[in-house]
Amino acid sequence: MRDYRKLRAFELADQLAIAVYKCTSSFPKEEMFGLTSQLRRAAVSAPSNIVEGSAKSSQADYVRFLEISYGSVCEVEYQLSLALRLSYLDEDAATQVVAIANETGRVLNGLLRSLKSDS
């Protein structure tokens, strides 16, 4: 079993989830079951899949869960851009959260490339 807590990708994904929860708290109430929920679920999915993948015994399963995590980060990036264009987020808040998402994606992508080259 791998220790997900030692992964930079997990630390960043966890920061992303917290940042998304904070920034969506000011979204319009009518978006509670729309974009707010979608963004939060995608943001929580990223670290959750790293944790779940770390518990898998096979390298292939681990990689698959990291790929799902990466997809969730990409989903968050799009949804943040949508929230910005709908004026649910101001430019500064969006820039900060997108920066965390971008770094999370880069680190996850690097981890995936490393694991796939080891196979």
XYZ file of C-alpha atoms in Angstrom:
119
model
C 0.000 0.000 0.000
C 1.267 3.442 -0.959
C 1.151 6.413 1.416
C -0.852 9.059 -0.454
C 0.010 11.640 2.212
C 3.592 11.728 0.929
C 2.493 12.696 -2.589
C 2.733 16.317 -3.684
C -0.157 15.563 -6.059
C -2.371 14.683 -3.098
C -1.382 17.812 -1.160
C -2.259 19.991 -4.147
C -5.507 18.158 -4.898
C -6.515 18.574 -1.258
C -5.722 22.312 -1.426
C -7.784 22.521 -4.614
C -10.805 20.909 -2.951
C -10.634 23.349 -0.045
C -10.203 26.345 -2.374
C -13.169 25.266 -4.496
C -15.401 24.880 -1.439
C -14.429 28.355 -0.262
C -14.902 30.080 -3.607
C -18.243 28.387 -4.340
C -19.723 29.471 -1.013
C -20.564 32.815 -2.611
C -22.196 31.343 -5.740
C -25.876 32.185 -6.265
C -28.240 30.018 -4.219
C -30.000 28.833 -7.393
C -26.707 27.183 -8.400
C -26.590 25.014 -5.249
C -27.636 21.935 -7.244
C -26.013 23.087 -10.469
C -22.532 24.458 -10.955
C -21.763 24.645 -7.215
C -22.456 20.943 -6.784
C -20.621 19.963 -9.990
C -17.525 21.939 -9.062
C -17.419 20.616 -5.529
C -17.881 17.003 -6.605
C -15.127 17.252 -9.219
C -12.815 18.961 -6.726
C -13.374 16.277 -4.080
C -12.989 13.550 -6.698
C -9.385 14.557 -7.401
C -7.869 13.814 -3.967
C -10.347 10.995 -3.324
C -9.180 9.071 -6.378
C -5.542 9.527 -5.384
C -6.379 8.048 -1.977
C -8.380 5.175 -3.453
C -5.737 4.412 -6.065
C -3.026 4.363 -3.410
C -4.891 1.541 -1.678
C -4.904 -0.654 -4.793
C -2.374 -3.448 -4.980
C -1.696 -3.331 -8.717
C 0.229 -0.602 -10.516
C -2.355 -0.608 -13.325
C -5.201 0.131 -10.896
C -3.147 2.848 -9.232
C -2.483 4.505 -12.600
C -6.159 4.241 -13.579
C -7.262 6.066 -10.423
C -4.600 8.747 -10.925
C -5.909 9.235 -14.469
C -9.432 9.679 -13.083
C -8.046 12.225 -10.630
C -6.360 14.085 -13.487
C -9.650 14.135 -15.396
C -11.394 15.617 -12.367
C -8.794 18.381 -12.154
C -9.389 19.184 -15.840
C -13.117 19.269 -15.146
C -12.560 21.742 -12.302
C -10.490 23.974 -14.583
C -13.313 24.172 -17.131
C -15.999 24.727 -14.512
C -13.981 27.536 -12.940
C -13.681 29.235 -16.326
C -17.446 28.893 -16.749
C -18.066 30.359 -13.289
C -15.824 33.297 -14.150
C -17.647 33.944 -17.428
C -20.994 33.775 -15.606
C -19.619 36.322 -13.084
C -19.980 33.915 -10.172
C -16.278 34.422 -9.417
C -14.191 37.548 -9.584
C -10.977 37.540 -11.596
C -8.654 37.374 -8.555
C -10.433 34.432 -6.942
C -10.591 32.560 -10.230
C -6.905 33.180 -10.923
C -5.884 31.823 -7.525
C -7.967 28.652 -7.735
C -7.073 28.013 -11.384
C -3.384 28.307 -10.454
C -3.817 25.530 -7.874
C -5.699 23.422 -10.422
C -2.994 23.960 -13.053
C -0.208 22.971 -10.683
C -2.187 19.942 -9.495
C -2.655 18.842 -13.102
C 1.037 19.297 -13.918
C 2.165 17.305 -10.887
C -0.351 14.524 -11.526
C 0.653 14.369 -15.178
C 4.314 14.075 -14.177
C 3.515 11.304 -11.714
C 1.530 9.453 -14.366
C 4.330 9.768 -16.932
C 6.821 8.465 -14.373
C 4.667 5.482 -13.432
C 3.930 4.612 -17.049
C 7.618 4.725 -17.971
C 8.375 2.304 -15.109
C 5.913 -0.249 -16.507
